[in-house]
Coordinates of C-alpha atoms in Angstrom, one line a residue:
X1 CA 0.0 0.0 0.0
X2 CA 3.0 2.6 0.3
X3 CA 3.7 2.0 -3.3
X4 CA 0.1 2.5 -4.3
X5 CA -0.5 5.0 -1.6
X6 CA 2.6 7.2 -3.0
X7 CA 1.6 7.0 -6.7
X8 CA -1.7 8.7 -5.9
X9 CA -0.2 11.8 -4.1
X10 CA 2.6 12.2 -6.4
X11 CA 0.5 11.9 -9.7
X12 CA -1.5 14.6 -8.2
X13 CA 1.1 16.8 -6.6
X14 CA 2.5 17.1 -9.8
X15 CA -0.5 18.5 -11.4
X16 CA -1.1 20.9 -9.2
X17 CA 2.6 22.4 -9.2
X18 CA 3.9 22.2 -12.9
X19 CA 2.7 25.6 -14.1
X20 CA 5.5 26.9 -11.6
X21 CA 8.2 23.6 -12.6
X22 CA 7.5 24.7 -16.5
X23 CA 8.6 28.5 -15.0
X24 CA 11.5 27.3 -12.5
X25 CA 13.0 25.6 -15.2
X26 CA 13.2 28.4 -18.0
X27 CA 14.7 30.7 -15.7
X28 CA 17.2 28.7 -14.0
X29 CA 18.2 27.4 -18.4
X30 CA 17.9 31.0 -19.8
X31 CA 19.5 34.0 -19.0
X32 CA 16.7 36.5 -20.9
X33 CA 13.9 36.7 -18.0
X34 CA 14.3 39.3 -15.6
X35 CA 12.1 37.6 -12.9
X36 CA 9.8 35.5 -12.1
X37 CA 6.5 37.7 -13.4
X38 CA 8.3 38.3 -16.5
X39 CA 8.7 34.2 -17.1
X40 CA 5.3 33.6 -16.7
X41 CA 4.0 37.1 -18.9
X42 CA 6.5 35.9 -21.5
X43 CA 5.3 32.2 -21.6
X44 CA 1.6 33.3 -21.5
X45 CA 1.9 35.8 -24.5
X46 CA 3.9 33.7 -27.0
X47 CA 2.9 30.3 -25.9
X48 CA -0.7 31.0 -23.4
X49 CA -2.1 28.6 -20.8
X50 CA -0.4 25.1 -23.0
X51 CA 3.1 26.5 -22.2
X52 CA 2.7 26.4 -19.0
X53 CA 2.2 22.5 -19.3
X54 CA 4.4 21.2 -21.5
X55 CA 5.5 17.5 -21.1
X56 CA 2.8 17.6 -18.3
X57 CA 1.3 13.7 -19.2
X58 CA 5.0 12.0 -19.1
X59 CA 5.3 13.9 -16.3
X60 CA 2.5 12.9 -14.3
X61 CA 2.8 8.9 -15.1
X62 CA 6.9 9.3 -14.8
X63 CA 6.2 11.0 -11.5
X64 CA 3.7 8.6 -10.4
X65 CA 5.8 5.5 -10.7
X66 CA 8.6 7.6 -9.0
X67 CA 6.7 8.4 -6.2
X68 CA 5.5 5.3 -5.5
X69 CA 8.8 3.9 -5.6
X70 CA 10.7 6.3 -3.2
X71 CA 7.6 6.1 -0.5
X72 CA 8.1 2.0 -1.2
X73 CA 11.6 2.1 -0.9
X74 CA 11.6 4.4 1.7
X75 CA 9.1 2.2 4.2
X76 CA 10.8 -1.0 3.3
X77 CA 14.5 0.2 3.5
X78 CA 13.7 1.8 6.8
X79 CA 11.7 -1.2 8.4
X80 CA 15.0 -3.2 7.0
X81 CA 17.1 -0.8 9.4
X82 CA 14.9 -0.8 11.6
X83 CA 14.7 -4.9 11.8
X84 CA 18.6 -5.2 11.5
X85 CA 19.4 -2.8 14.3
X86 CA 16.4 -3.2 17.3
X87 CA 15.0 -6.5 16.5
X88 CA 11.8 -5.3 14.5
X89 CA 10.5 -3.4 11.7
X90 CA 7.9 -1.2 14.0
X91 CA 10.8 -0.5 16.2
X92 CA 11.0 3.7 16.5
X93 CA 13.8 4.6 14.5
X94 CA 16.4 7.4 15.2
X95 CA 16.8 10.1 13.1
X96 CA 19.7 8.9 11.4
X97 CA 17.7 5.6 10.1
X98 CA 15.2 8.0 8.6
X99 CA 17.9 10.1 7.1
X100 CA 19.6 6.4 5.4
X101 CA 16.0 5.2 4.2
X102 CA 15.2 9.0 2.9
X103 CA 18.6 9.0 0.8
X104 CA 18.2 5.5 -0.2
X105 CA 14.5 6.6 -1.5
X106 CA 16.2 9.2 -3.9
X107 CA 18.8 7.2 -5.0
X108 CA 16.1 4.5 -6.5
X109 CA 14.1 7.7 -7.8
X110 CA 17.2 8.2 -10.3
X111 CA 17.0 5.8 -12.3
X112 CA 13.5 6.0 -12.7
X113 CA 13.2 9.3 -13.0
X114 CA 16.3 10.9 -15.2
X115 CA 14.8 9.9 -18.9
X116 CA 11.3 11.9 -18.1
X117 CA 13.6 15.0 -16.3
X118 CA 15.5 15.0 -19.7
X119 CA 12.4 15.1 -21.7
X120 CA 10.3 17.6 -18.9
X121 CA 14.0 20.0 -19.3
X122 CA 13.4 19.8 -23.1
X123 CA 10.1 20.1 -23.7
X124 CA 9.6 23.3 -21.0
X125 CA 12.2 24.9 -22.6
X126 CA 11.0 24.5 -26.3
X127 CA 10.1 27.6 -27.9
X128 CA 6.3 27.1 -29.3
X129 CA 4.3 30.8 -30.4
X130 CA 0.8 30.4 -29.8
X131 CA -0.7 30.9 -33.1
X132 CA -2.6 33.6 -32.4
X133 CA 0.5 35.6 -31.2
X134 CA 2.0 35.7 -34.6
X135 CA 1.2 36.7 -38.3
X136 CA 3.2 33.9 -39.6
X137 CA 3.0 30.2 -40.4
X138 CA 4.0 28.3 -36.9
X139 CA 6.9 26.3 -37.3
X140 CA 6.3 22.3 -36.7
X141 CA 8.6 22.1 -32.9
X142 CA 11.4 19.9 -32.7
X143 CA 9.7 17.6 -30.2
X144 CA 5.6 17.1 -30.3
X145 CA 5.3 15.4 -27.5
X146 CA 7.2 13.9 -24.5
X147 CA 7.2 10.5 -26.1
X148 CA 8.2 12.2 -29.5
X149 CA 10.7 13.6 -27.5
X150 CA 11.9 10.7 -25.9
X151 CA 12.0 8.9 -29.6
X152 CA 14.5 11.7 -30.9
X153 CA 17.0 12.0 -28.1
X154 CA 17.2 8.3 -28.4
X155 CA 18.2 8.5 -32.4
X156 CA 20.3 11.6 -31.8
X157 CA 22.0 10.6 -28.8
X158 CA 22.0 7.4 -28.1
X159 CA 20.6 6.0 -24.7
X160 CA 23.0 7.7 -22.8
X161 CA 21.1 11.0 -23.7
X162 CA 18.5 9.8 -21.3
X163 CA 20.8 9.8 -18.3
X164 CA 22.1 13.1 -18.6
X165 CA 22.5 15.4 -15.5
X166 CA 22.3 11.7 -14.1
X167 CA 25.1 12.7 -11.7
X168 CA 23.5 16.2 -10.6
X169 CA 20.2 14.5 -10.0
X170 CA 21.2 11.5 -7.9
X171 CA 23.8 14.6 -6.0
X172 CA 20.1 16.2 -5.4
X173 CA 17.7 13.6 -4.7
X174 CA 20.0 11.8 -2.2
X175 CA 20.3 14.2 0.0
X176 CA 16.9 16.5 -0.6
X177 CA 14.9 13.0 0.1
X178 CA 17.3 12.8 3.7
X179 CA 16.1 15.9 4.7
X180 CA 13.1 15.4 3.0
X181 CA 11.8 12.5 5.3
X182 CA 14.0 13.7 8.1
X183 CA 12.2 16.8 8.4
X184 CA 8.4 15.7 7.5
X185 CA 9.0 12.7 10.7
X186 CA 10.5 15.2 13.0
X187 CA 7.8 17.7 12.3
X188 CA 4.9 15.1 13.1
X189 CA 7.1 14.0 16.1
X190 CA 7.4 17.4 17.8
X191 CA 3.1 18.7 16.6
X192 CA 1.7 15.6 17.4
X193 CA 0.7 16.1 21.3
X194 CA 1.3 13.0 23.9
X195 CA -0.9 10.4 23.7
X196 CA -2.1 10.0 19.9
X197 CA 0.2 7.6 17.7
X198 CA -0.8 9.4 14.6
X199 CA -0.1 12.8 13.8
X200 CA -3.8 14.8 12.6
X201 CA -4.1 15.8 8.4
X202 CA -3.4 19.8 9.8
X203 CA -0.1 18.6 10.8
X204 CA 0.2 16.3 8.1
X205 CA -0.8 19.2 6.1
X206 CA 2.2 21.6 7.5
X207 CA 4.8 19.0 8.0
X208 CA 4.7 17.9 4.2
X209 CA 4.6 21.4 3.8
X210 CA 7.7 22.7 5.5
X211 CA 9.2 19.2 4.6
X212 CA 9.2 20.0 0.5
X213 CA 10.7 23.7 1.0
X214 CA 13.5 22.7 3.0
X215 CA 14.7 20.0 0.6
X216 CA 14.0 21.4 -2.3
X217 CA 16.4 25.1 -0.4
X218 CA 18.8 22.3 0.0
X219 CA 18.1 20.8 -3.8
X220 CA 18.2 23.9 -6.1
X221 CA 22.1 24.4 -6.5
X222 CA 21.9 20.5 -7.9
X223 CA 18.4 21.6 -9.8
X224 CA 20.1 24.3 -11.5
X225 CA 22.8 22.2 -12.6
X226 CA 21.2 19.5 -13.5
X227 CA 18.8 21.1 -16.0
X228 CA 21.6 23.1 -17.5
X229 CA 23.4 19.2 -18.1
X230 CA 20.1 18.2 -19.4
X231 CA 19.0 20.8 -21.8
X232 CA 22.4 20.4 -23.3
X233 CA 21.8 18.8 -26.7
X234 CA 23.7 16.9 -29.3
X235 CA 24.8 19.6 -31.0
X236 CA 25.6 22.1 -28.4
X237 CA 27.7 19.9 -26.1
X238 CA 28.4 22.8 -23.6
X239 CA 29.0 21.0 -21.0
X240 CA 31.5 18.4 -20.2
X241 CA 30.3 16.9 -17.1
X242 CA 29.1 17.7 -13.3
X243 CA 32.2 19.7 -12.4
X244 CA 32.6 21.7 -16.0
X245 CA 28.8 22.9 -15.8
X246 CA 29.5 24.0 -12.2
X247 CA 32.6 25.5 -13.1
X248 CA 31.3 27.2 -16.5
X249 CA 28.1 28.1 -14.9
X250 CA 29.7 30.4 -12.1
X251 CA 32.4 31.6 -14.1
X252 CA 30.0 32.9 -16.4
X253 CA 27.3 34.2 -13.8
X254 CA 29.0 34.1 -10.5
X255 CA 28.1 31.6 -7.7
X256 CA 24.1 33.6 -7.5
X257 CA 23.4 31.4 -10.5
X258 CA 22.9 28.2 -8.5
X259 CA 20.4 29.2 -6.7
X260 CA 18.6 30.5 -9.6
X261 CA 15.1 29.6 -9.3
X262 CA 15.4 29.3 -5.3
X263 CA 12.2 30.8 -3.9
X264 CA 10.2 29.9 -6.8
X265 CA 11.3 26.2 -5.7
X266 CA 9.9 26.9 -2.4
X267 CA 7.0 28.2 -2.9
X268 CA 6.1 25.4 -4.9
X269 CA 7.3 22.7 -2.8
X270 CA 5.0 24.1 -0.4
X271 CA 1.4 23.2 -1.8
X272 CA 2.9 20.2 -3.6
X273 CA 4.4 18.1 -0.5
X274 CA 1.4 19.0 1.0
X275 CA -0.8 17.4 -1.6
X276 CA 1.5 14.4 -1.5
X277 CA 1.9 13.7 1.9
X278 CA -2.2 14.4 3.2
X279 CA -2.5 11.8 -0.1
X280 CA -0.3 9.2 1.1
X281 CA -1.3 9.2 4.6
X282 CA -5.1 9.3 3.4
X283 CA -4.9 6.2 1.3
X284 CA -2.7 4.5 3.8
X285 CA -5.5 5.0 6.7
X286 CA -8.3 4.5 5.0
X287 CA -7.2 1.0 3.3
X288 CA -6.1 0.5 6.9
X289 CA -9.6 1.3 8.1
X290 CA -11.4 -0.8 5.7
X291 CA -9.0 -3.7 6.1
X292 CA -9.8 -3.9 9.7
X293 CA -13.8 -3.8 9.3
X294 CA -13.4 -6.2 6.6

């Protein structure tokens, strides 16, 4: 039920906060917006509401699988740790077993996840005029759809152009998902008054909450860098590896360029972790409920 329980939420926490993604991700890739306002009235006047969601459907059943595979891993790995070191899975584990279970979550994420980032990066970032903005025959895009896109990074550069930025990302989601589950437990822990064994969906609500923006505070130098690598086509090859786009990235733009994109991230992670988290724990306790009547 984690699995099942965690592709719900993160299916529907992605819908709810890829209009600001599709944003993060052109400002932290191009150096032409002046803000965050001027991203979205850009975006809306050459591309309206559609450009916002580009690449949303891969997005949404990539995100989904991922989901349900980090809250998976991250029960199982943790009742493992738990098992190995006290003697039993429900055993109360320390922080630091919630820390190895969270990174261990978002290092199985990776390799799920990297192929639909790479086609998420390209497709957001793909210039597409509404045609009622211009005068002039629209030109057919490059990619026409995240599958389409998939299709012709895999005849232009090989497999391997599915996993790149695959060393930025697992940088970022190993230690984002520590924090990440580190500080969504310790939250419940500390709002949850003595004497109920479950925390109530208010402090679900805020711990998910808080949970998302301190990770993602933590994850946005490896986000920036990591969509730089992946937006880096065949043609281009700007970057050499991790190190290079770090190095060329601040040389170019000084060190403020890595956290490009930084309170956007937060303010998204906010509504989004807690649409994931009241999810899971909602499907969680009401198949428990229904399990036990049954």
């Amino acid at each position: 039920m984690d699995f099942i329980a965690g592709a719900i939420g993160g299916g529907l926490s992605t819908a709810v906060g890829y209009p600001l993604d599709t944003v993060k991700v052109r400002i932290q890739t191009e150096n032409h917006y002046r803000g965050f306002w001027h991203c979205v009235q850009e975006t809306y006047r050459t591309e309206k509401v559609r450009g916002f969601y580009k690449g949303v459907t891969a997005s949404v059943l990539a995100v989904s699988v991922v989901s349900s595979v980090s809250f998976g891993t991250y029960k199982n790995f943790l009742g493992a740790i738990c098992k190995l070191r006290y003697g039993a899975a429900e055993a109360k584990p320390s922080q630091l077993d919630v820390s190895l279970a969270g990174a261990a979550a978002g290092a199985a994420r990776v390799v799920l996840t990297n192929p639909s980032e790479v086609a998420k990066v390209r497709m957001q970032t793909q210039r597409n005029p509404h045609p009622s903005t211009t005068h002039q025959p629209v030109s057919q895009p490059k990619y026409r759809g995240s599958l389409h896109c998939l299709k012709v990074i895999i005849k232009e550069e090989g497999f391997g152009g599915l996993y790149k930025g695959c060393s930025a990302l697992l940088c970022r989601d190993c230690s984002a998902s520590a924090i990440y589950f580190l500080s969504y437990s310790a939250l419940c822990d500390w709002l949850t008054p003595d004497g109920r064994n479950k925390p109530g969906f208010l402090v679900v609500l805020l711990s998910g909450g808080f949970a998302g923006v301190l990770a993602w505070g933590l994850a946005t130098p490896m986000d920036v860098i990591k969509s730089r690598m992946q937006t880096d086509e065949s043609d281009q090859h700007k970057y050499k590896g991790l190190i290079h786009c770090v190095r060329e990235s601040v040389r170019k733009e000084g060190a403020k360029v890595l956290f490009k994109g930084l309170g956007l991230n937060c303010i998204r992670a906010f509504p989004v972790n807690m649409v994931v988290f009241v999810t899971y724990e909602g499907v969680l306790r009401f198949t428990d409920h229904y399990i036990k009547k049954k």
